[in-house]
């Protein structure tokens, strides 16, 4: 068997086009959506992500600016800035790029962002609503994964879904979303014993660990849908996922590549979230 590739680039283009049309509509009503990104320090990967987010936002007509702060910025200073952005009516979405320097509490900063402007969907209020099955802003990567599954027409009801990784950013919310679609969900993590027992039984396997090519074809159920969230740079500079693509493609029915899979979806869903929040702030949804 050779798996069909789930083309994140193509699907993200479709999402961005939908967002662009929504932005156009909002602008014609005098509501120009705006996303403000805050970047603290000079982490090279974060610089790339932030530039990419800014560029993508502009392309769909979302006004976007990035506030760049030095690594020495204090937690208090960052809290004050976020509060200012919360109060700024021209700002619809706020994103504080992670990771933050060690001396700043990520949790405190996330909790300072107004849940109404929480473009990443990481605020405990929004995560709580997700858990309660209420409509809310959904973290970008998990939302992108669900959109990919929808695009291939995969029916989750009654299927075994296995998520490897339990981060608040990916693992936990994606497990919740899969559950809300009536899949039987298992979350595996670093302390899971006999990982293969679970992966071999997964109709849908979502891998979000951050270990290059850790899941191989032998561990995957024949015909499974494999979603590879990992982004890892190998020593030779090659970008790979958490799944060994070649061996997994022999067994899976559908698979996401790295790069060009989940990554582009994450950015597209950020734009989607910005528009969603803008509409919510104006009582349109
Ligand atoms: P994280 O470090 O917060 O969490 C990793 C999880 O993996 C943990 O829950 C841990 O329990 C689990 N884990 C670690 N070792 C394991 C093992 N041997 N077996 C099973 N589970 C194990 O990571 P994260 O923020 O969720 O990110 C995971 C990966 O996804 C990273 O490579 C990250 O770069 C990537 N990522 C990609 C996107 C994207 O847009 N494509 C977005 C977010 C994260």
PDB file of C-alpha atoms and ligand atoms in Angstrom:
ATOM      1  CA  UNK A   1       0.000   0.000   0.000  1.00  0.00           C
ATOM      2  CA  UNK A   2       1.175   3.503  -0.651  1.00  0.00           C
ATOM      3  CA  UNK A   3      -0.489   6.196   1.369  1.00  0.00           C
ATOM      4  CA  UNK A   4      -2.172   9.234  -0.137  1.00  0.00           C
ATOM      5  CA  UNK A   5      -0.550  12.448   0.989  1.00  0.00           C
ATOM      6  CA  UNK A   6      -2.714  14.935   2.861  1.00  0.00           C
ATOM      7  CA  UNK A   7      -1.488  18.143   1.297  1.00  0.00           C
ATOM      8  CA  UNK A   8      -1.423  20.743   4.067  1.00  0.00           C
ATOM      9  CA  UNK A   9      -0.269  23.440   1.684  1.00  0.00           C
ATOM     10  CA  UNK A  10      -3.283  22.979  -0.586  1.00  0.00           C
ATOM     11  CA  UNK A  11      -5.797  22.700   2.235  1.00  0.00           C
ATOM     12  CA  UNK A  12      -4.305  25.734   3.977  1.00  0.00           C
ATOM     13  CA  UNK A  13      -4.686  27.722   0.734  1.00  0.00           C
ATOM     14  CA  UNK A  14      -8.364  26.847   0.739  1.00  0.00           C
ATOM     15  CA  UNK A  15      -8.733  27.952   4.378  1.00  0.00           C
ATOM     16  CA  UNK A  16      -6.859  31.191   3.658  1.00  0.00           C
ATOM     17  CA  UNK A  17      -9.122  31.930   0.716  1.00  0.00           C
ATOM     18  CA  UNK A  18     -12.174  31.446   2.940  1.00  0.00           C
ATOM     19  CA  UNK A  19     -10.580  33.774   5.501  1.00  0.00           C
ATOM     20  CA  UNK A  20      -9.720  36.345   2.825  1.00  0.00           C
ATOM     21  CA  UNK A  21     -13.364  36.496   1.738  1.00  0.00           C
ATOM     22  CA  UNK A  22     -14.495  36.903   5.350  1.00  0.00           C
ATOM     23  CA  UNK A  23     -11.953  39.694   5.854  1.00  0.00           C
ATOM     24  CA  UNK A  24     -13.220  41.435   2.732  1.00  0.00           C
ATOM     25  CA  UNK A  25     -16.772  41.234   4.061  1.00  0.00           C
ATOM     26  CA  UNK A  26     -15.755  42.591   7.482  1.00  0.00           C
ATOM     27  CA  UNK A  27     -13.788  45.444   5.925  1.00  0.00           C
ATOM     28  CA  UNK A  28     -16.760  46.426   3.807  1.00  0.00           C
ATOM     29  CA  UNK A  29     -18.672  46.768   7.104  1.00  0.00           C
ATOM     30  CA  UNK A  30     -15.918  49.030   8.459  1.00  0.00           C
ATOM     31  CA  UNK A  31     -14.370  46.310  10.608  1.00  0.00           C
ATOM     32  CA  UNK A  32     -10.728  45.683   9.631  1.00  0.00           C
ATOM     33  CA  UNK A  33      -9.448  42.625  11.561  1.00  0.00           C
ATOM     34  CA  UNK A  34      -6.099  43.136  13.234  1.00  0.00           C
ATOM     35  CA  UNK A  35      -3.648  40.670  14.757  1.00  0.00           C
ATOM     36  CA  UNK A  36      -0.835  41.812  17.021  1.00  0.00           C
ATOM     37  CA  UNK A  37       2.045  39.422  17.627  1.00  0.00           C
ATOM     38  CA  UNK A  38       4.456  39.921  20.508  1.00  0.00           C
ATOM     39  CA  UNK A  39       7.931  38.461  20.221  1.00  0.00           C
ATOM     40  CA  UNK A  40      10.301  38.546  23.176  1.00  0.00           C
ATOM     41  CA  UNK A  41      13.978  37.803  22.534  1.00  0.00           C
ATOM     42  CA  UNK A  42      15.721  36.614  19.412  1.00  0.00           C
ATOM     43  CA  UNK A  43      15.075  32.873  19.189  1.00  0.00           C
ATOM     44  CA  UNK A  44      15.792  32.171  15.483  1.00  0.00           C
ATOM     45  CA  UNK A  45      12.919  29.686  14.979  1.00  0.00           C
ATOM     46  CA  UNK A  46      10.459  32.123  16.597  1.00  0.00           C
ATOM     47  CA  UNK A  47      11.683  34.918  14.322  1.00  0.00           C
ATOM     48  CA  UNK A  48      10.876  32.774  11.290  1.00  0.00           C
ATOM     49  CA  UNK A  49       7.443  31.749  12.652  1.00  0.00           C
ATOM     50  CA  UNK A  50       6.523  35.331  13.461  1.00  0.00           C
ATOM     51  CA  UNK A  51       7.580  36.670  10.061  1.00  0.00           C
ATOM     52  CA  UNK A  52       5.601  33.918   8.427  1.00  0.00           C
ATOM     53  CA  UNK A  53       2.486  34.699  10.495  1.00  0.00           C
ATOM     54  CA  UNK A  54       2.736  38.394   9.723  1.00  0.00           C
ATOM     55  CA  UNK A  55       3.185  37.772   5.989  1.00  0.00           C
ATOM     56  CA  UNK A  56       0.306  35.292   5.825  1.00  0.00           C
ATOM     57  CA  UNK A  57      -1.991  37.665   7.728  1.00  0.00           C
ATOM     58  CA  UNK A  58      -1.280  40.518   5.335  1.00  0.00           C
ATOM     59  CA  UNK A  59      -1.898  38.268   2.334  1.00  0.00           C
ATOM     60  CA  UNK A  60      -5.476  37.658   3.423  1.00  0.00           C
ATOM     61  CA  UNK A  61      -5.997  41.320   4.263  1.00  0.00           C
ATOM     62  CA  UNK A  62      -5.623  41.067   8.036  1.00  0.00           C
ATOM     63  CA  UNK A  63      -3.763  44.001   9.446  1.00  0.00           C
ATOM     64  CA  UNK A  64      -0.797  42.650  11.341  1.00  0.00           C
ATOM     65  CA  UNK A  65       1.959  44.105  13.411  1.00  0.00           C
ATOM     66  CA  UNK A  66       4.696  42.554  15.487  1.00  0.00           C
ATOM     67  CA  UNK A  67       5.981  44.090  18.685  1.00  0.00           C
ATOM     68  CA  UNK A  68       9.571  42.962  19.167  1.00  0.00           C
ATOM     69  CA  UNK A  69      10.953  43.187  22.692  1.00  0.00           C
ATOM     70  CA  UNK A  70      14.443  42.468  23.997  1.00  0.00           C
ATOM     71  CA  UNK A  71      15.115  39.182  25.843  1.00  0.00           C
ATOM     72  CA  UNK A  72      15.675  41.143  29.073  1.00  0.00           C
ATOM     73  CA  UNK A  73      12.052  42.390  29.115  1.00  0.00           C
ATOM     74  CA  UNK A  74      10.602  41.762  32.585  1.00  0.00           C
ATOM     75  CA  UNK A  75       7.440  39.770  33.227  1.00  0.00           C
ATOM     76  CA  UNK A  76       5.784  42.920  34.592  1.00  0.00           C
ATOM     77  CA  UNK A  77       6.597  44.863  31.436  1.00  0.00           C
ATOM     78  CA  UNK A  78       5.125  42.114  29.284  1.00  0.00           C
ATOM     79  CA  UNK A  79       2.003  41.900  31.466  1.00  0.00           C
ATOM     80  CA  UNK A  80       1.540  45.661  31.114  1.00  0.00           C
ATOM     81  CA  UNK A  81       1.927  45.476  27.334  1.00  0.00           C
ATOM     82  CA  UNK A  82      -0.623  42.656  27.039  1.00  0.00           C
ATOM     83  CA  UNK A  83      -3.087  44.623  29.194  1.00  0.00           C
ATOM     84  CA  UNK A  84      -2.608  47.608  26.917  1.00  0.00           C
ATOM     85  CA  UNK A  85      -3.356  45.459  23.888  1.00  0.00           C
ATOM     86  CA  UNK A  86      -6.424  44.031  25.646  1.00  0.00           C
ATOM     87  CA  UNK A  87      -7.718  47.585  26.007  1.00  0.00           C
ATOM     88  CA  UNK A  88      -6.808  48.656  22.465  1.00  0.00           C
ATOM     89  CA  UNK A  89     -10.027  48.462  20.457  1.00  0.00           C
ATOM     90  CA  UNK A  90      -8.165  48.346  17.146  1.00  0.00           C
ATOM     91  CA  UNK A  91      -6.565  44.995  18.120  1.00  0.00           C
ATOM     92  CA  UNK A  92      -8.739  41.916  17.609  1.00  0.00           C
ATOM     93  CA  UNK A  93      -6.234  39.116  18.143  1.00  0.00           C
ATOM     94  CA  UNK A  94      -3.185  38.920  20.389  1.00  0.00           C
ATOM     95  CA  UNK A  95      -0.515  36.271  20.092  1.00  0.00           C
ATOM     96  CA  UNK A  96       2.501  36.092  22.357  1.00  0.00           C
ATOM     97  CA  UNK A  97       5.035  33.892  20.593  1.00  0.00           C
ATOM     98  CA  UNK A  98       6.292  30.948  22.652  1.00  0.00           C
ATOM     99  CA  UNK A  99       8.727  29.995  24.051  1.00  0.00           C
ATOM    100  CA  UNK A 100       9.257  32.966  26.336  1.00  0.00           C
ATOM    101  CA  UNK A 101      12.562  33.585  28.135  1.00  0.00           C
ATOM    102  CA  UNK A 102      12.894  31.509  31.330  1.00  0.00           C
ATOM    103  CA  UNK A 103      12.355  34.444  33.680  1.00  0.00           C
ATOM    104  CA  UNK A 104       8.839  35.056  32.321  1.00  0.00           C
ATOM    105  CA  UNK A 105       5.924  32.835  33.362  1.00  0.00           C
ATOM    106  CA  UNK A 106       4.223  31.637  30.190  1.00  0.00           C
ATOM    107  CA  UNK A 107       1.096  30.732  32.158  1.00  0.00           C
ATOM    108  CA  UNK A 108       0.783  34.205  33.689  1.00  0.00           C
ATOM    109  CA  UNK A 109       1.156  35.848  30.288  1.00  0.00           C
ATOM    110  CA  UNK A 110      -1.397  33.559  28.646  1.00  0.00           C
ATOM    111  CA  UNK A 111      -3.844  34.232  31.476  1.00  0.00           C
ATOM    112  CA  UNK A 112      -3.328  37.968  31.043  1.00  0.00           C
ATOM    113  CA  UNK A 113      -4.465  37.888  27.406  1.00  0.00           C
ATOM    114  CA  UNK A 114      -8.171  38.624  27.202  1.00  0.00           C
ATOM    115  CA  UNK A 115      -9.991  35.364  26.288  1.00  0.00           C
ATOM    116  CA  UNK A 116     -11.822  37.464  23.674  1.00  0.00           C
ATOM    117  CA  UNK A 117      -8.510  38.278  21.949  1.00  0.00           C
ATOM    118  CA  UNK A 118      -6.781  34.932  22.497  1.00  0.00           C
ATOM    119  CA  UNK A 119      -5.688  34.161  18.916  1.00  0.00           C
ATOM    120  CA  UNK A 120      -3.826  30.967  19.905  1.00  0.00           C
ATOM    121  CA  UNK A 121      -6.722  29.652  21.983  1.00  0.00           C
ATOM    122  CA  UNK A 122      -4.401  28.796  24.892  1.00  0.00           C
ATOM    123  CA  UNK A 123      -6.225  30.761  27.603  1.00  0.00           C
ATOM    124  CA  UNK A 124      -7.590  28.389  30.290  1.00  0.00           C
ATOM    125  CA  UNK A 125     -11.035  29.954  29.811  1.00  0.00           C
ATOM    126  CA  UNK A 126     -11.094  28.948  26.153  1.00  0.00           C
ATOM    127  CA  UNK A 127      -9.532  25.543  26.839  1.00  0.00           C
ATOM    128  CA  UNK A 128     -12.212  25.043  29.497  1.00  0.00           C
ATOM    129  CA  UNK A 129     -14.952  25.876  27.028  1.00  0.00           C
ATOM    130  CA  UNK A 130     -13.444  23.395  24.580  1.00  0.00           C
ATOM    131  CA  UNK A 131     -13.465  20.756  27.318  1.00  0.00           C
ATOM    132  CA  UNK A 132     -17.108  21.570  28.115  1.00  0.00           C
ATOM    133  CA  UNK A 133     -18.036  21.151  24.448  1.00  0.00           C
ATOM    134  CA  UNK A 134     -18.919  24.836  24.085  1.00  0.00           C
ATOM    135  CA  UNK A 135     -18.218  26.929  21.038  1.00  0.00           C
ATOM    136  CA  UNK A 136     -14.900  28.724  21.418  1.00  0.00           C
ATOM    137  CA  UNK A 137     -11.618  29.719  19.830  1.00  0.00           C
ATOM    138  CA  UNK A 138      -9.651  26.508  19.250  1.00  0.00           C
ATOM    139  CA  UNK A 139      -5.851  26.136  19.341  1.00  0.00           C
ATOM    140  CA  UNK A 140      -4.503  26.417  15.802  1.00  0.00           C
ATOM    141  CA  UNK A 141      -2.641  23.148  15.310  1.00  0.00           C
ATOM    142  CA  UNK A 142      -5.438  20.904  16.664  1.00  0.00           C
ATOM    143  CA  UNK A 143      -8.003  22.858  14.648  1.00  0.00           C
ATOM    144  CA  UNK A 144      -5.847  22.457  11.532  1.00  0.00           C
ATOM    145  CA  UNK A 145      -5.636  18.707  12.112  1.00  0.00           C
ATOM    146  CA  UNK A 146      -9.420  18.445  12.360  1.00  0.00           C
ATOM    147  CA  UNK A 147      -9.820  20.417   9.151  1.00  0.00           C
ATOM    148  CA  UNK A 148      -7.437  18.019   7.393  1.00  0.00           C
ATOM    149  CA  UNK A 149      -9.463  15.023   8.570  1.00  0.00           C
ATOM    150  CA  UNK A 150     -12.623  16.735   7.353  1.00  0.00           C
ATOM    151  CA  UNK A 151     -11.077  17.498   3.968  1.00  0.00           C
ATOM    152  CA  UNK A 152     -10.308  13.818   3.340  1.00  0.00           C
ATOM    153  CA  UNK A 153     -13.840  12.980   4.459  1.00  0.00           C
ATOM    154  CA  UNK A 154     -12.707  10.776   7.325  1.00  0.00           C
ATOM    155  CA  UNK A 155     -15.589   9.686   9.560  1.00  0.00           C
ATOM    156  CA  UNK A 156     -14.348   9.646  13.143  1.00  0.00           C
ATOM    157  CA  UNK A 157     -17.425   8.201  14.799  1.00  0.00           C
ATOM    158  CA  UNK A 158     -16.542   4.921  16.540  1.00  0.00           C
ATOM    159  CA  UNK A 159     -12.941   4.920  15.291  1.00  0.00           C
ATOM    160  CA  UNK A 160      -9.905   4.380  17.486  1.00  0.00           C
ATOM    161  CA  UNK A 161      -7.875   7.572  17.656  1.00  0.00           C
ATOM    162  CA  UNK A 162      -4.493   7.575  19.340  1.00  0.00           C
ATOM    163  CA  UNK A 163      -2.679  10.794  20.173  1.00  0.00           C
ATOM    164  CA  UNK A 164       0.970  10.611  21.190  1.00  0.00           C
ATOM    165  CA  UNK A 165       1.874  13.675  23.253  1.00  0.00           C
ATOM    166  CA  UNK A 166      -0.120  15.498  25.904  1.00  0.00           C
ATOM    167  CA  UNK A 167       0.909  19.138  25.543  1.00  0.00           C
ATOM    168  CA  UNK A 168      -1.639  21.884  26.134  1.00  0.00           C
ATOM    169  CA  UNK A 169      -0.825  23.227  22.670  1.00  0.00           C
ATOM    170  CA  UNK A 170      -1.406  20.071  20.642  1.00  0.00           C
ATOM    171  CA  UNK A 171      -1.948  16.717  22.373  1.00  0.00           C
ATOM    172  CA  UNK A 172      -4.674  17.531  24.886  1.00  0.00           C
ATOM    173  CA  UNK A 173      -6.875  19.752  22.711  1.00  0.00           C
ATOM    174  CA  UNK A 174      -6.655  17.457  19.692  1.00  0.00           C
ATOM    175  CA  UNK A 175      -7.661  14.495  21.882  1.00  0.00           C
ATOM    176  CA  UNK A 176     -10.644  16.521  23.103  1.00  0.00           C
ATOM    177  CA  UNK A 177     -11.669  17.455  19.563  1.00  0.00           C
ATOM    178  CA  UNK A 178     -11.427  13.838  18.388  1.00  0.00           C
ATOM    179  CA  UNK A 179     -13.537  12.803  21.371  1.00  0.00           C
ATOM    180  CA  UNK A 180     -16.135  15.440  20.513  1.00  0.00           C
ATOM    181  CA  UNK A 181     -16.476  13.744  17.126  1.00  0.00           C
ATOM    182  CA  UNK A 182     -17.194  10.415  18.811  1.00  0.00           C
ATOM    183  CA  UNK A 183     -13.839   8.724  18.306  1.00  0.00           C
ATOM    184  CA  UNK A 184     -12.538   6.440  21.063  1.00  0.00           C
ATOM    185  CA  UNK A 185      -9.465   8.348  22.116  1.00  0.00           C
ATOM    186  CA  UNK A 186      -6.279   7.204  23.806  1.00  0.00           C
ATOM    187  CA  UNK A 187      -3.573   9.657  24.806  1.00  0.00           C
ATOM    188  CA  UNK A 188      -0.052   8.248  25.008  1.00  0.00           C
ATOM    189  CA  UNK A 189       2.952  10.066  26.448  1.00  0.00           C
ATOM    190  CA  UNK A 190       6.495   9.676  27.710  1.00  0.00           C
ATOM    191  CA  UNK A 191       5.453   7.293  30.513  1.00  0.00           C
ATOM    192  CA  UNK A 192       3.241   5.080  28.346  1.00  0.00           C
ATOM    193  CA  UNK A 193       4.300   1.463  28.461  1.00  0.00           C
ATOM    194  CA  UNK A 194       4.209  -0.589  25.277  1.00  0.00           C
ATOM    195  CA  UNK A 195       3.404   2.314  22.932  1.00  0.00           C
ATOM    196  CA  UNK A 196       3.126  -0.058  20.001  1.00  0.00           C
ATOM    197  CA  UNK A 197       0.123  -1.788  21.573  1.00  0.00           C
ATOM    198  CA  UNK A 198      -1.792   1.485  21.143  1.00  0.00           C
ATOM    199  CA  UNK A 199      -0.371   2.677  17.844  1.00  0.00           C
ATOM    200  CA  UNK A 200      -1.054  -0.679  16.197  1.00  0.00           C
ATOM    201  CA  UNK A 201      -4.703  -0.304  17.105  1.00  0.00           C
ATOM    202  CA  UNK A 202      -5.113   3.291  15.877  1.00  0.00           C
ATOM    203  CA  UNK A 203      -7.370   4.084  12.934  1.00  0.00           C
ATOM    204  CA  UNK A 204      -6.141   7.651  13.314  1.00  0.00           C
ATOM    205  CA  UNK A 205      -2.704   8.283  14.742  1.00  0.00           C
ATOM    206  CA  UNK A 206      -1.673  11.809  15.707  1.00  0.00           C
ATOM    207  CA  UNK A 207       1.974  12.116  16.682  1.00  0.00           C
ATOM    208  CA  UNK A 208       3.058  15.269  18.532  1.00  0.00           C
ATOM    209  CA  UNK A 209       6.211  14.444  20.445  1.00  0.00           C
ATOM    210  CA  UNK A 210       9.197  16.241  18.951  1.00  0.00           C
ATOM    211  CA  UNK A 211      11.400  13.186  18.337  1.00  0.00           C
ATOM    212  CA  UNK A 212      12.641  12.758  14.783  1.00  0.00           C
ATOM    213  CA  UNK A 213      11.064   9.781  12.976  1.00  0.00           C
ATOM    214  CA  UNK A 214      10.241   7.898  16.189  1.00  0.00           C
ATOM    215  CA  UNK A 215       7.163   6.166  14.763  1.00  0.00           C
ATOM    216  CA  UNK A 216       7.873   3.683  11.989  1.00  0.00           C
ATOM    217  CA  UNK A 217       5.629   1.756   9.631  1.00  0.00           C
ATOM    218  CA  UNK A 218       5.910  -1.429  11.725  1.00  0.00           C
ATOM    219  CA  UNK A 219       4.107   0.338  14.586  1.00  0.00           C
ATOM    220  CA  UNK A 220       1.196   1.537  12.463  1.00  0.00           C
ATOM    221  CA  UNK A 221      -2.088  -0.240  11.723  1.00  0.00           C
ATOM    222  CA  UNK A 222      -2.667  -1.135   8.082  1.00  0.00           C
ATOM    223  CA  UNK A 223      -4.808   1.571   6.458  1.00  0.00           C
ATOM    224  CA  UNK A 224      -4.492   4.105   9.297  1.00  0.00           C
ATOM    225  CA  UNK A 225      -4.624   7.866   8.836  1.00  0.00           C
ATOM    226  CA  UNK A 226      -1.355   9.290  10.135  1.00  0.00           C
ATOM    227  CA  UNK A 227      -1.026  12.922  11.204  1.00  0.00           C
ATOM    228  CA  UNK A 228       2.554  13.939  11.879  1.00  0.00           C
ATOM    229  CA  UNK A 229       2.790  17.121  13.936  1.00  0.00           C
ATOM    230  CA  UNK A 230       6.504  16.990  14.707  1.00  0.00           C
ATOM    231  CA  UNK A 231       8.976  19.447  13.257  1.00  0.00           C
ATOM    232  CA  UNK A 232      12.539  18.305  13.815  1.00  0.00           C
ATOM    233  CA  UNK A 233      15.770  19.428  12.224  1.00  0.00           C
ATOM    234  CA  UNK A 234      18.167  16.508  11.697  1.00  0.00           C
ATOM    235  CA  UNK A 235      21.942  16.906  11.940  1.00  0.00           C
ATOM    236  CA  UNK A 236      22.219  17.040   8.152  1.00  0.00           C
ATOM    237  CA  UNK A 237      19.790  19.986   8.173  1.00  0.00           C
ATOM    238  CA  UNK A 238      16.868  17.991   6.822  1.00  0.00           C
ATOM    239  CA  UNK A 239      13.450  18.781   8.271  1.00  0.00           C
ATOM    240  CA  UNK A 240      11.585  15.658   9.409  1.00  0.00           C
ATOM    241  CA  UNK A 241       8.504  14.833  11.416  1.00  0.00           C
ATOM    242  CA  UNK A 242       7.969  12.477  14.337  1.00  0.00           C
ATOM    243  CA  UNK A 243       6.976   9.763  11.859  1.00  0.00           C
ATOM    244  CA  UNK A 244       9.356   7.891   9.590  1.00  0.00           C
ATOM    245  CA  UNK A 245       7.648   8.924   6.380  1.00  0.00           C
ATOM    246  CA  UNK A 246       8.897   6.227   3.987  1.00  0.00           C
ATOM    247  CA  UNK A 247       8.046   3.199   6.135  1.00  0.00           C
ATOM    248  CA  UNK A 248       4.783   4.735   7.394  1.00  0.00           C
ATOM    249  CA  UNK A 249       3.598   5.482   3.851  1.00  0.00           C
ATOM    250  CA  UNK A 250       3.833   1.789   3.061  1.00  0.00           C
ATOM    251  CA  UNK A 251       1.227   0.969   5.705  1.00  0.00           C
ATOM    252  CA  UNK A 252      -1.007   4.031   6.126  1.00  0.00           C
ATOM    253  CA  UNK A 253      -3.888   4.966   3.833  1.00  0.00           C
ATOM    254  CA  UNK A 254      -3.385   8.713   4.346  1.00  0.00           C
ATOM    255  CA  UNK A 255      -0.408  10.582   5.731  1.00  0.00           C
ATOM    256  CA  UNK A 256       0.700  14.164   6.277  1.00  0.00           C
ATOM    257  CA  UNK A 257       4.211  15.077   5.078  1.00  0.00           C
ATOM    258  CA  UNK A 258       6.770  17.231   6.901  1.00  0.00           C
ATOM    259  CA  UNK A 259       7.198  19.911   5.721  1.00  0.00           C
ATOM    260  CA  UNK A 260       3.953  20.765   3.930  1.00  0.00           C
ATOM    261  CA  UNK A 261       1.533  19.003   6.272  1.00  0.00           C
ATOM    262  CA  UNK A 262       0.323  20.264   9.628  1.00  0.00           C
ATOM    263  CA  UNK A 263       2.661  23.294   9.655  1.00  0.00           C
ATOM    264  CA  UNK A 264       0.873  25.374   6.991  1.00  0.00           C
ATOM    265  CA  UNK A 265      -2.484  24.474   8.557  1.00  0.00           C
ATOM    266  CA  UNK A 266      -1.416  25.989  11.879  1.00  0.00           C
ATOM    267  CA  UNK A 267      -0.787  29.378  10.284  1.00  0.00           C
ATOM    268  CA  UNK A 268      -4.049  29.244   8.321  1.00  0.00           C
ATOM    269  CA  UNK A 269      -6.015  28.486  11.489  1.00  0.00           C
ATOM    270  CA  UNK A 270      -4.403  31.441  13.253  1.00  0.00           C
ATOM    271  CA  UNK A 271      -5.862  33.694  10.564  1.00  0.00           C
ATOM    272  CA  UNK A 272      -9.171  31.900  10.903  1.00  0.00           C
ATOM    273  CA  UNK A 273      -9.086  32.511  14.678  1.00  0.00           C
ATOM    274  CA  UNK A 274      -8.337  36.205  14.189  1.00  0.00           C
ATOM    275  CA  UNK A 275     -11.415  36.592  12.016  1.00  0.00           C
ATOM    276  CA  UNK A 276     -13.504  34.501  14.416  1.00  0.00           C
ATOM    277  CA  UNK A 277     -12.489  36.734  17.346  1.00  0.00           C
ATOM    278  CA  UNK A 278     -13.143  39.887  15.333  1.00  0.00           C
ATOM    279  CA  UNK A 279     -16.653  38.674  14.537  1.00  0.00           C
ATOM    280  CA  UNK A 280     -17.240  37.670  18.147  1.00  0.00           C
ATOM    281  CA  UNK A 281     -16.129  41.094  19.402  1.00  0.00           C
ATOM    282  CA  UNK A 282     -18.612  42.721  17.045  1.00  0.00           C
ATOM    283  CA  UNK A 283     -21.446  40.359  17.937  1.00  0.00           C
ATOM    284  CA  UNK A 284     -21.487  38.842  14.438  1.00  0.00           C
ATOM    285  CA  UNK A 285     -21.121  35.220  15.714  1.00  0.00           C
TER     286      UNK A 285
HETATM  287  P1  LIG B   1       5.897  19.116  24.047  1.00  0.00           P
HETATM  288  O1  LIG B   1       7.362  18.958  24.215  1.00  0.00           O
HETATM  289  O2  LIG B   1       5.159  20.117  24.842  1.00  0.00           O
HETATM  290  O3  LIG B   1       5.210  17.697  24.322  1.00  0.00           O
HETATM  291  C1  LIG B   1       5.758  16.519  23.870  1.00  0.00           C
HETATM  292  C2  LIG B   1       4.923  15.367  24.350  1.00  0.00           C
HETATM  293  O4  LIG B   1       5.506  14.172  23.884  1.00  0.00           O
HETATM  294  C3  LIG B   1       4.843  15.263  25.861  1.00  0.00           C
HETATM  295  O5  LIG B   1       3.492  15.234  26.243  1.00  0.00           O
HETATM  296  C4  LIG B   1       5.524  13.936  26.216  1.00  0.00           C
HETATM  297  O6  LIG B   1       4.844  13.221  27.220  1.00  0.00           O
HETATM  298  C5  LIG B   1       5.478  13.193  24.897  1.00  0.00           C
HETATM  299  N1  LIG B   1       6.639  12.311  24.748  1.00  0.00           N
HETATM  300  C6  LIG B   1       7.943  12.624  24.912  1.00  0.00           C
HETATM  301  N2  LIG B   1       8.711  11.534  24.679  1.00  0.00           N
HETATM  302  C7  LIG B   1       7.871  10.526  24.367  1.00  0.00           C
HETATM  303  C8  LIG B   1       8.059   9.173  24.037  1.00  0.00           C
HETATM  304  N3  LIG B   1       9.251   8.632  23.980  1.00  0.00           N
HETATM  305  N4  LIG B   1       6.979   8.422  23.770  1.00  0.00           N
HETATM  306  C9  LIG B   1       5.734   8.954  23.818  1.00  0.00           C
HETATM  307  N5  LIG B   1       5.493  10.243  24.118  1.00  0.00           N
HETATM  308  C10 LIG B   1       6.550  11.017  24.400  1.00  0.00           C
HETATM  309  O7  LIG B   1       5.677  19.287  22.496  1.00  0.00           O
HETATM  310  P2  LIG B   1       4.529  20.003  21.599  1.00  0.00           P
HETATM  311  O8  LIG B   1       4.563  21.440  21.839  1.00  0.00           O
HETATM  312  O9  LIG B   1       3.230  19.279  21.713  1.00  0.00           O
HETATM  313  O10 LIG B   1       5.156  19.709  20.170  1.00  0.00           O
HETATM  314  C11 LIG B   1       5.393  18.400  19.709  1.00  0.00           C
HETATM  315  C12 LIG B   1       6.057  18.460  18.344  1.00  0.00           C
HETATM  316  O11 LIG B   1       5.182  19.102  17.453  1.00  0.00           O
HETATM  317  C13 LIG B   1       7.358  19.285  18.287  1.00  0.00           C
HETATM  318  O12 LIG B   1       8.198  18.697  17.319  1.00  0.00           O
HETATM  319  C14 LIG B   1       6.913  20.634  17.813  1.00  0.00           C
HETATM  320  O13 LIG B   1       7.924  21.325  17.130  1.00  0.00           O
HETATM  321  C15 LIG B   1       5.811  20.239  16.873  1.00  0.00           C
HETATM  322  N6  LIG B   1       4.770  21.260  16.677  1.00  0.00           N
HETATM  323  C16 LIG B   1       4.418  21.501  15.413  1.00  0.00           C
HETATM  324  C17 LIG B   1       3.419  22.399  15.131  1.00  0.00           C
HETATM  325  C18 LIG B   1       3.032  22.609  13.712  1.00  0.00           C
HETATM  326  O14 LIG B   1       2.437  23.624  13.397  1.00  0.00           O
HETATM  327  N7  LIG B   1       3.300  21.663  12.822  1.00  0.00           N
HETATM  328  C19 LIG B   1       2.782  23.084  16.164  1.00  0.00           C
HETATM  329  C20 LIG B   1       3.142  22.806  17.478  1.00  0.00           C
HETATM  330  C21 LIG B   1       4.134  21.866  17.725  1.00  0.00           C
END
